[in-house]
Coordinates of N, CA and C in Angstrom, one line a residue:
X1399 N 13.8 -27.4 -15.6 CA 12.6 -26.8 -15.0 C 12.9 -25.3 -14.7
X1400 N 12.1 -24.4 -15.2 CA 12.4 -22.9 -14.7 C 11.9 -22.8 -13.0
X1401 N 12.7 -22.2 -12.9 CA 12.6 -21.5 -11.5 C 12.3 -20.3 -11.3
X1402 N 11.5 -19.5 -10.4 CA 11.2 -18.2 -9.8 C 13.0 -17.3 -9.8
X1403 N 14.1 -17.9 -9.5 CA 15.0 -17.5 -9.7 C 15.8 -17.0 -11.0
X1404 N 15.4 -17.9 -12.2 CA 15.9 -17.7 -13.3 C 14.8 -16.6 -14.1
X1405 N 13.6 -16.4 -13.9 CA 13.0 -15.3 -14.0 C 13.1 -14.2 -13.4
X1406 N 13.4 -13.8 -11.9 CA 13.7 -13.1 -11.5 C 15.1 -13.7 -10.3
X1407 N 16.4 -13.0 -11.1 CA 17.7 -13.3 -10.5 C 17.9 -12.6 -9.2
X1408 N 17.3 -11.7 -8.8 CA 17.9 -11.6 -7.4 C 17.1 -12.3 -6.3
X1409 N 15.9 -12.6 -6.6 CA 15.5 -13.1 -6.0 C 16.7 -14.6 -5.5
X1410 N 17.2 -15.0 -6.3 CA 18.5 -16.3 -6.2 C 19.5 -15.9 -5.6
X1411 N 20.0 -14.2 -5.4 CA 20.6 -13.6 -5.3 C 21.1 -13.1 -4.0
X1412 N 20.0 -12.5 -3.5 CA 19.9 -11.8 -2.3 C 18.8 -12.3 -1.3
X1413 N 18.4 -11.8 0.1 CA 17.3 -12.1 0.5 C 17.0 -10.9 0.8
X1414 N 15.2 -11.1 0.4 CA 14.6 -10.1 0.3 C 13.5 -10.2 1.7
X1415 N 13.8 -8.6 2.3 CA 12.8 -8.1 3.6 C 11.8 -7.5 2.9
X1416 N 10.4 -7.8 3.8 CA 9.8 -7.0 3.9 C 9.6 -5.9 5.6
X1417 N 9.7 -4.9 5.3 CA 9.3 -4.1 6.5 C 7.8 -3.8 6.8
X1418 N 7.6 -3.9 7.1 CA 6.0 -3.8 6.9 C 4.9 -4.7 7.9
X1419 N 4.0 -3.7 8.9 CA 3.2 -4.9 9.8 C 2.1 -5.6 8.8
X1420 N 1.5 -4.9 7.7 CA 0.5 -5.0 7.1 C 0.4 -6.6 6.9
X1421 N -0.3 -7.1 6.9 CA -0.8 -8.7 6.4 C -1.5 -8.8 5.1
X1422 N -1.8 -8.0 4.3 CA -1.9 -7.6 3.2 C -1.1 -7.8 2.5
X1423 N 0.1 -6.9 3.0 CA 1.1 -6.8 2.0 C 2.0 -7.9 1.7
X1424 N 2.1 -9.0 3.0 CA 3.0 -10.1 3.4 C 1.9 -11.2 2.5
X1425 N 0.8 -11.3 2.2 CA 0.3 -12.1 1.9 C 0.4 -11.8 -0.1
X1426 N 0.4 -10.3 -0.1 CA 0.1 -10.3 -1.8 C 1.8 -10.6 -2.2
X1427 N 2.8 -10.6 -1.5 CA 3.9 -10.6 -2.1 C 4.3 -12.3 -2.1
X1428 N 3.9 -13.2 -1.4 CA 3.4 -14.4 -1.2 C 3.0 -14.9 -2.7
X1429 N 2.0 -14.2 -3.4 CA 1.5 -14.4 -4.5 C 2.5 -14.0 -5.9
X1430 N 3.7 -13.5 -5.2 CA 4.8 -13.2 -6.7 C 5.4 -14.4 -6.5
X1431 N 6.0 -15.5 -5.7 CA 6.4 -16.9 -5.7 C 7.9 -16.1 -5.2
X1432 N 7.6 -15.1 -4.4 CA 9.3 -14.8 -3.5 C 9.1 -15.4 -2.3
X1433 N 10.2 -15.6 -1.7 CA 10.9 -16.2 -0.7 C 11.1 -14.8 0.3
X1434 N 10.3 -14.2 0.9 CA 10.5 -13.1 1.9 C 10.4 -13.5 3.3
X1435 N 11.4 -12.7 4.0 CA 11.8 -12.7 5.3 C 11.1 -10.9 5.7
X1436 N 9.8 -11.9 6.8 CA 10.3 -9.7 7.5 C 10.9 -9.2 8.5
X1437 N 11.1 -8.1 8.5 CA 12.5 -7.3 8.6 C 11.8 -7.4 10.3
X1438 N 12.5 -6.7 11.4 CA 12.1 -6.5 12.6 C 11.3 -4.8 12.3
X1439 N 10.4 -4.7 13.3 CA 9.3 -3.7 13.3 C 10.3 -2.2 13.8
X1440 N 10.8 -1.5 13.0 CA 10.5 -0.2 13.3 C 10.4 0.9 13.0
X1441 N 9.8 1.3 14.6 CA 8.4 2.8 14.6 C 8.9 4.0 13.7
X1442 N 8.4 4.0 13.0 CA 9.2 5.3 12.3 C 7.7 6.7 12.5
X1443 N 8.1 7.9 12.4 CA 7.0 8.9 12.3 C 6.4 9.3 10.7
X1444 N 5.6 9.0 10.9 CA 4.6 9.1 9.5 C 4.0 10.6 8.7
X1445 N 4.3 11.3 9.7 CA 4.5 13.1 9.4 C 5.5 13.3 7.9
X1446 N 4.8 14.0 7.5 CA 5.3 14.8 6.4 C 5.1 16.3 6.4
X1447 N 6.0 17.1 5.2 CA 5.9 18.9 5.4 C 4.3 18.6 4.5
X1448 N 3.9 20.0 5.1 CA 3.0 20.9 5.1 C 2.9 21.0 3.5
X1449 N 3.7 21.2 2.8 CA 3.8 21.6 1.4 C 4.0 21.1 0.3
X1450 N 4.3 19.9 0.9 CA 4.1 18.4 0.2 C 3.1 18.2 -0.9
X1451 N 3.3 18.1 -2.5 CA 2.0 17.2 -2.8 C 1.4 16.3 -2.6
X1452 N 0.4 16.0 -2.7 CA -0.4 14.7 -2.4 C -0.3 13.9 -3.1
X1453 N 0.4 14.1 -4.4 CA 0.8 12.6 -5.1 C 2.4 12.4 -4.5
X1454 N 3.2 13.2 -4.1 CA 4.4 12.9 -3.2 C 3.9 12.0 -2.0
X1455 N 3.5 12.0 -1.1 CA 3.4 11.8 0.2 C 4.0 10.2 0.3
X1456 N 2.8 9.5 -0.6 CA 3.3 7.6 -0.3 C 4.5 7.6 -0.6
X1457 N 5.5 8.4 -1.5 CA 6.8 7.8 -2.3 C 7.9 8.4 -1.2
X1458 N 7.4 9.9 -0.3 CA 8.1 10.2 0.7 C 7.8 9.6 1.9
X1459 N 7.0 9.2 2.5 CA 6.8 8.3 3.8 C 7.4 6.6 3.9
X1460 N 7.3 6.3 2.3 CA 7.8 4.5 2.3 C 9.9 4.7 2.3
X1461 N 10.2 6.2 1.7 CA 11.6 6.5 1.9 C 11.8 7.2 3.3
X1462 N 10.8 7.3 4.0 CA 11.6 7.9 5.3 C 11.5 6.0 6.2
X1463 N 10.8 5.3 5.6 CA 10.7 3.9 6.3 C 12.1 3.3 6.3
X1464 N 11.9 3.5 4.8 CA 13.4 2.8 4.4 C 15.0 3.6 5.3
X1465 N 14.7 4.5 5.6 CA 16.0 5.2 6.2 C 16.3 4.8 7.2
X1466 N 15.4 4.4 7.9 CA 14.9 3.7 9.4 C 16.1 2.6 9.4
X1467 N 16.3 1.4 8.9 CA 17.0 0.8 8.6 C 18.3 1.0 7.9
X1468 N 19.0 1.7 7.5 CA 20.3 2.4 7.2 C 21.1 2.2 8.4
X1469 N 22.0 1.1 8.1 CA 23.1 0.8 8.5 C 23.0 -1.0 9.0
X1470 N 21.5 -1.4 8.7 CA 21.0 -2.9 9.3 C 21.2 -3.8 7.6
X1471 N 21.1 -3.0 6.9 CA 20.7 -3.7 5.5 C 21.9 -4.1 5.3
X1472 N 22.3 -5.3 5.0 CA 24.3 -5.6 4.4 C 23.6 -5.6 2.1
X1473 N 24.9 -6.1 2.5 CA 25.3 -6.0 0.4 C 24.3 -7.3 0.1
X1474 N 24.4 -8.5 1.4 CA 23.3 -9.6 0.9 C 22.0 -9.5 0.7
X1475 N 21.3 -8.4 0.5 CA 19.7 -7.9 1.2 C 19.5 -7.1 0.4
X1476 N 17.8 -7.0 -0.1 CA 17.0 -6.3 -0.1 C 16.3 -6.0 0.6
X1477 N 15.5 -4.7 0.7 CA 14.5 -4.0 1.8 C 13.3 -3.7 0.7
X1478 N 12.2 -4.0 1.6 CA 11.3 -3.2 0.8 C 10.1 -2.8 1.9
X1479 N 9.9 -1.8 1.7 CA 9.6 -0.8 2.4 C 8.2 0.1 1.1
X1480 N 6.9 0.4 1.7 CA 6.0 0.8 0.9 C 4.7 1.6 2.1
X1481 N 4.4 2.8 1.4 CA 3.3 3.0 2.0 C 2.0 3.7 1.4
X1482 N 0.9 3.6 1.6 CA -0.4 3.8 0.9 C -1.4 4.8 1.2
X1483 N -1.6 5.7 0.4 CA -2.8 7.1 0.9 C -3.1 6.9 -0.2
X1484 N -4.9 7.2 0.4 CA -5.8 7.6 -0.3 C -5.9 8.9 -0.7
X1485 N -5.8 9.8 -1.9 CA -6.2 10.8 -2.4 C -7.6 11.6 -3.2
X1486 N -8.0 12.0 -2.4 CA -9.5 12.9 -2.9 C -9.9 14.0 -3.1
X1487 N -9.7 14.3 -4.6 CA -9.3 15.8 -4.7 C -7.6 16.2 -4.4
X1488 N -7.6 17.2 -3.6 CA -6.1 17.4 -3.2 C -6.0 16.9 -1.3
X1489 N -6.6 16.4 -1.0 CA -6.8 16.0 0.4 C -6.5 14.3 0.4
X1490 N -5.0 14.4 1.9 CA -4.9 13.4 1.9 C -5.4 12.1 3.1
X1491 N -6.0 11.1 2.4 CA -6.8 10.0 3.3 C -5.5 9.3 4.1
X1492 N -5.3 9.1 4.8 CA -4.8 7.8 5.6 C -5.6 7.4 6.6
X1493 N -5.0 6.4 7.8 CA -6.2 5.3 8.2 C -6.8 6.4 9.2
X1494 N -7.8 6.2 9.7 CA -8.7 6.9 10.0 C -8.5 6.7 12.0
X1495 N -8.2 7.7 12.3 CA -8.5 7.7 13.9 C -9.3 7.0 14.4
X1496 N -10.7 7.0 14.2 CA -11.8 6.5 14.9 C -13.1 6.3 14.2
X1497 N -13.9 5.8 14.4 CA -15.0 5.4 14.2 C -15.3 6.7 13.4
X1498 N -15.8 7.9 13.4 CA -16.1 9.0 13.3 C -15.6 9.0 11.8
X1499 N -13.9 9.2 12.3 CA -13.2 9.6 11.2 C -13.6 8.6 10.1
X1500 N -13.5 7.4 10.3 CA -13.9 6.5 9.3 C -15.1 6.9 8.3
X1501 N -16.1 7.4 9.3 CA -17.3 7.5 8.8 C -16.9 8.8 7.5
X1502 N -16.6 9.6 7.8 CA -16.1 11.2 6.9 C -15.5 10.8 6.0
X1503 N -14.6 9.9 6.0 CA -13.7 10.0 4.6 C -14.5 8.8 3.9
X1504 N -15.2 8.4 4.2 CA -16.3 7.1 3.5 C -17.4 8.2 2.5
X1505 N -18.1 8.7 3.3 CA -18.9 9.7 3.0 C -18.4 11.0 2.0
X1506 N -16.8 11.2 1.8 CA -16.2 11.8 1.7 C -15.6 11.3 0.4
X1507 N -15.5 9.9 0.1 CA -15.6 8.8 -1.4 C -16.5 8.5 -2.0
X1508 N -17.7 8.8 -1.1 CA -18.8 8.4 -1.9 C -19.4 9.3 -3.0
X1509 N -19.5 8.2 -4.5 CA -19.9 9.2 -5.5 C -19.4 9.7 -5.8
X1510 N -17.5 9.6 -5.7 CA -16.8 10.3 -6.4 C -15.9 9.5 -6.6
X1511 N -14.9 10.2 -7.8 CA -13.4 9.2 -7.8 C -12.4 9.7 -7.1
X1512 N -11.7 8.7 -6.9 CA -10.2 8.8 -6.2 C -9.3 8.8 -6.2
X1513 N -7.8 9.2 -5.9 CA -6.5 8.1 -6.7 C -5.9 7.6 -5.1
X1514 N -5.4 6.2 -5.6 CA -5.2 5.2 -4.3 C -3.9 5.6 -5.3
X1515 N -2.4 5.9 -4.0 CA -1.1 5.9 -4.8 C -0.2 5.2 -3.2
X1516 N 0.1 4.4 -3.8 CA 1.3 3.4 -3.1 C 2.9 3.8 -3.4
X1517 N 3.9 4.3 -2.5 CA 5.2 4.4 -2.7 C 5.6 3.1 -2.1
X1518 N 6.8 2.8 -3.2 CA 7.4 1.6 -2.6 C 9.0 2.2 -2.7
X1519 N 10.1 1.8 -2.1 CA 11.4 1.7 -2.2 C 11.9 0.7 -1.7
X1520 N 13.0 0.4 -2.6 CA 14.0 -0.8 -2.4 C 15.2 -0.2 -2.0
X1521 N 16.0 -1.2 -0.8 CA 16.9 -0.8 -0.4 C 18.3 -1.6 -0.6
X1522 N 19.1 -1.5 -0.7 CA 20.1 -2.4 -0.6 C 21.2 -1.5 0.5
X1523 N 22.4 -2.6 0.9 CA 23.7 -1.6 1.6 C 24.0 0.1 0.8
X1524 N 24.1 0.0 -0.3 CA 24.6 0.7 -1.2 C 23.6 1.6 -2.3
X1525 N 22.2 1.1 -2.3 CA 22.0 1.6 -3.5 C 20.2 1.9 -3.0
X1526 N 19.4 2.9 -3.1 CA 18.0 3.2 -2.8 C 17.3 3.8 -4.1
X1527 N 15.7 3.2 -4.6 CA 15.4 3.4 -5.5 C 13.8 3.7 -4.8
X1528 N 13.1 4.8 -5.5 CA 11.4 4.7 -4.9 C 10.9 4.9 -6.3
X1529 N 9.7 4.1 -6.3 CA 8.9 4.9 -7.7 C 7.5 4.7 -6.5
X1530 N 6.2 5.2 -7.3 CA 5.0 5.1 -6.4 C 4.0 4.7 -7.8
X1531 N 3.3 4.2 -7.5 CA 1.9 4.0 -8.4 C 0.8 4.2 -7.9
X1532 N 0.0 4.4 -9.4 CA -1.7 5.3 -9.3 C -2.5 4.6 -9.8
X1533 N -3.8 4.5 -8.8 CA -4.8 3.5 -9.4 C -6.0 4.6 -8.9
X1534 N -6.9 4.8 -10.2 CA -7.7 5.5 -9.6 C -9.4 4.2 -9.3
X1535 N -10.0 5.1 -8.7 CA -10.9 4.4 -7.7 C -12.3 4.8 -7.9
X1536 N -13.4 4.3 -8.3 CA -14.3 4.9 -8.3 C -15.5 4.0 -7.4
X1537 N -16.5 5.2 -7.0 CA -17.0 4.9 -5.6 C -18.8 5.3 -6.2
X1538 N -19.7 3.9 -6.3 CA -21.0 4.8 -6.1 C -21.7 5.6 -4.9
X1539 N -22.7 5.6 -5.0 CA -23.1 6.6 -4.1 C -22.9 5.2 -2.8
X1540 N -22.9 5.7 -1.6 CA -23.2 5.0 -0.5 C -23.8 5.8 0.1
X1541 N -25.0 4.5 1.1 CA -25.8 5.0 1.9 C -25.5 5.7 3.9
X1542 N -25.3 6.2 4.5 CA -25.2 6.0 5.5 C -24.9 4.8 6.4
X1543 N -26.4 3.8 5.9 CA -26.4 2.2 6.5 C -25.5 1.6 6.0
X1544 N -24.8 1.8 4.7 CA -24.0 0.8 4.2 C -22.8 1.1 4.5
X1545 N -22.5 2.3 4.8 CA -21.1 3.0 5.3 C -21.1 2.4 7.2
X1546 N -22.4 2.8 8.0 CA -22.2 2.2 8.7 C -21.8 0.3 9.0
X1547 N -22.4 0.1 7.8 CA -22.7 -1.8 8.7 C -20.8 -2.3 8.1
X1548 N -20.6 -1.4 7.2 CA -19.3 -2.0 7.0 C -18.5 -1.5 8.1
X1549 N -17.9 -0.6 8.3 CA -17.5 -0.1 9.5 C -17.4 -1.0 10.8
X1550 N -19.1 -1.0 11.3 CA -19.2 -2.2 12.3 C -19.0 -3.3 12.3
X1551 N -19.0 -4.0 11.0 CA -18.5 -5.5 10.8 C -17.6 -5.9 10.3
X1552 N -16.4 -4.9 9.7 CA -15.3 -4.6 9.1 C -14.3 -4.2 9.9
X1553 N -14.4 -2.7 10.7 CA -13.3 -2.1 11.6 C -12.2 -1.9 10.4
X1554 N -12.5 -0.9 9.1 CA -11.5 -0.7 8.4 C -10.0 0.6 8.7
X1555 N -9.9 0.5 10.0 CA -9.3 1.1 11.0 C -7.4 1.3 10.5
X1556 N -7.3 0.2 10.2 CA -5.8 -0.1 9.6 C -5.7 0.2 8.2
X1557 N -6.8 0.6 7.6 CA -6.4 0.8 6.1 C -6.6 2.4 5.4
X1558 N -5.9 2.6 4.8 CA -5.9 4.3 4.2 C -7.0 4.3 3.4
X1559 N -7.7 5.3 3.6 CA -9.5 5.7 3.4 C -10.6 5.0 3.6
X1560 N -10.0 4.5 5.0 CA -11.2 3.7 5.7 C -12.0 2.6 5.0
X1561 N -11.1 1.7 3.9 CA -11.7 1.2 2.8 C -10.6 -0.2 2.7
X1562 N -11.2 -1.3 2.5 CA -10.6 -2.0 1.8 C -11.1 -2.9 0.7
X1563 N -10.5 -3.0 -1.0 CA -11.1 -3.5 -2.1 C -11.8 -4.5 -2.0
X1564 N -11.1 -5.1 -1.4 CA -11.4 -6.7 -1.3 C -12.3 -6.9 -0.5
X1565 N -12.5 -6.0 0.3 CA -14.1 -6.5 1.5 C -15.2 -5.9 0.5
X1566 N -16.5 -5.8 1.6 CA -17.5 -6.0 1.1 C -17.7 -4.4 0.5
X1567 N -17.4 -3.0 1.2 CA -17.7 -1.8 0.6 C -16.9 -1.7 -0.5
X1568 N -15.7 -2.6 -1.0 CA -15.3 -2.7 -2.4 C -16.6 -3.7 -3.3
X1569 N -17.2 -4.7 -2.9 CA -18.2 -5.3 -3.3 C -19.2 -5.0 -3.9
X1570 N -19.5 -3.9 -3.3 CA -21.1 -3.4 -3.6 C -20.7 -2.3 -3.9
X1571 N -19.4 -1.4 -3.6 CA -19.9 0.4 -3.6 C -18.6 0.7 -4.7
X1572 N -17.9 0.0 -5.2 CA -16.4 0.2 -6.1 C -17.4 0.2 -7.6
X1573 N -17.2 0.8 -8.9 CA -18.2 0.8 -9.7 C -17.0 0.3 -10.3
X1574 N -16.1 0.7 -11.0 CA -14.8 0.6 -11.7 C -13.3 0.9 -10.9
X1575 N -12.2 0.6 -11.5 CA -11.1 1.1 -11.7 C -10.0 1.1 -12.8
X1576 N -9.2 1.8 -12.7 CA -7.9 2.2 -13.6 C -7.0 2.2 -12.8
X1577 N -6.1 1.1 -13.6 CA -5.1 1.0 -13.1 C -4.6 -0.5 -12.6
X1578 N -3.7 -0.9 -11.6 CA -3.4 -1.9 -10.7 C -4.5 -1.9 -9.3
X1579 N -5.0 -3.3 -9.5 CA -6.0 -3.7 -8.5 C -5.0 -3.8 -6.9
X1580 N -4.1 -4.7 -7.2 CA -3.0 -4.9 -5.7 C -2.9 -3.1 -5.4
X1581 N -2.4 -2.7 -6.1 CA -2.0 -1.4 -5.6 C -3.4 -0.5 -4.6
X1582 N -4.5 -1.3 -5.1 CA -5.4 -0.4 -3.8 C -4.9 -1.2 -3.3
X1583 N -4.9 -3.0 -2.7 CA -4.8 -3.3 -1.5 C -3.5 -3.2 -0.9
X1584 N -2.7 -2.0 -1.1 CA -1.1 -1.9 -0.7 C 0.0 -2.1 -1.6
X1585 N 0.0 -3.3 -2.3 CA 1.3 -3.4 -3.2 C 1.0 -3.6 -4.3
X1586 N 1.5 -2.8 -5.2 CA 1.1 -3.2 -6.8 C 2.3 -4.0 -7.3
X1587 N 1.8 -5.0 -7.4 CA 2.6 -6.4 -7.7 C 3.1 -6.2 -9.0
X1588 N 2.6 -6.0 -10.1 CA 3.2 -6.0 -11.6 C 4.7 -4.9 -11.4
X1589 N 4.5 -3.5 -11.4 CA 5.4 -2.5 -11.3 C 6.8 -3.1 -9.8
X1590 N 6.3 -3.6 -8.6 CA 7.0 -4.4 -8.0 C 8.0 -4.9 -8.9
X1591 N 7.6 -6.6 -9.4 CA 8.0 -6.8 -9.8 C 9.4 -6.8 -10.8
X1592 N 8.5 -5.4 -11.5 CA 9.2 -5.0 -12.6 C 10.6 -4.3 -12.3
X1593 N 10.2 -3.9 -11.2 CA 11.9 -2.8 -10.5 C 12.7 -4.2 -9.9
X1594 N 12.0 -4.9 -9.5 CA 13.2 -6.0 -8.6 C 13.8 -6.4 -10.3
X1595 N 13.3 -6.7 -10.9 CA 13.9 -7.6 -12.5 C 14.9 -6.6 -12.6
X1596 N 14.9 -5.5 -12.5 CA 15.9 -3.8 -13.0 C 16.6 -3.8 -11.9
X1597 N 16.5 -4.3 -10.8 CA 17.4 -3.3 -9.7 C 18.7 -4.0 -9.4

């Protein structure tokens, strides 16, 4: 009988953390058939330099996550550590302050395209690896009402550009994409994957 192990050997190997509050992310990685443990919660600061590109930012904020833990991880462990901005234009989306703010970067997607880029890194005692992936996003027009009723009945508050695929303003207002679908909702499973098989 194949095993999830014999396709992917570290999984047999080591045990693998996730760091991460998201329930998103704990639930899509659920869907690769790993055996994850998560790691204990911590606060790390989500600030980056000023001069940063905007396709840098996820691949540097999921490695300042991962640093956070340096010295907790042993040789038996993986870490994985990932984080998600929305990019529009050269301006970067993360989750939105308030009501308000929600409302702007909605209005601010609308009727245009995007790129949703996720950084992930793996950690071990000894060895740190980040790649990040790009999915771009395309957004019809939305109305006011439809930006508001999602909002009110949604609270997309926890998610980077005030958006999440899978609810209903991905329903009705997403026209297309390119690329990895997980990767808007936080983890792009395929490219995952693919680095655990390599690392």
């Amino acid at each position: 009988m194949v095993t999830i192990d014999s396709i992917l050997p570290v999984a047999g190997r080591k045990r693998i953390y996730l760091a991460s509050a998201s329930p998103r992310r704990r639930a899509l990685l659920k869907d690769l058939d790993i055996e994850v443990e998560i790691a204990r919660t911590i606060e790390v600061d989500e600030s980056y330099p000023d001069d940063i590109k905007a396709e840098d930012v996820a691949p540097y904020i999921s490695g300042k996550k991962a640093t956070a833990y340096d010295g907790i991880i042993d040789e038996d462990s993986i870490l994985i550590t990932a984080d998600t901005v929305v990019v529009a234009g050269d301006k970067v989306l993360g989750k939105p302050a308030d009501r308000n703010d929600a409302m702007e970067m909605l209005r601010t997607l609308s009727g245009q395209a995007h790129r949703v880029i996720t950084g992930v890194t793996l950690t071990t005692a000894g060895k740190r690896e980040t790649f990040s992936t790009v999915t771009n996003v395309y957004f019809d027009h939305l109305t006011d009402d439809e930006i508001e009723y999602y909002i009110d009945r949604y609270s997309p508050f926890d998610k980077a550009g005030a958006y999440g695929i899978q609810e209903w303003i991905g329903c009705i207002g997403i026209s297309h994409i390119e690329g990895c679908f997980y990767n808007v909702m936080g983890l792009p499973l395929h490219d995952l994957f693919d680095h655990l098989k390599k690392f």
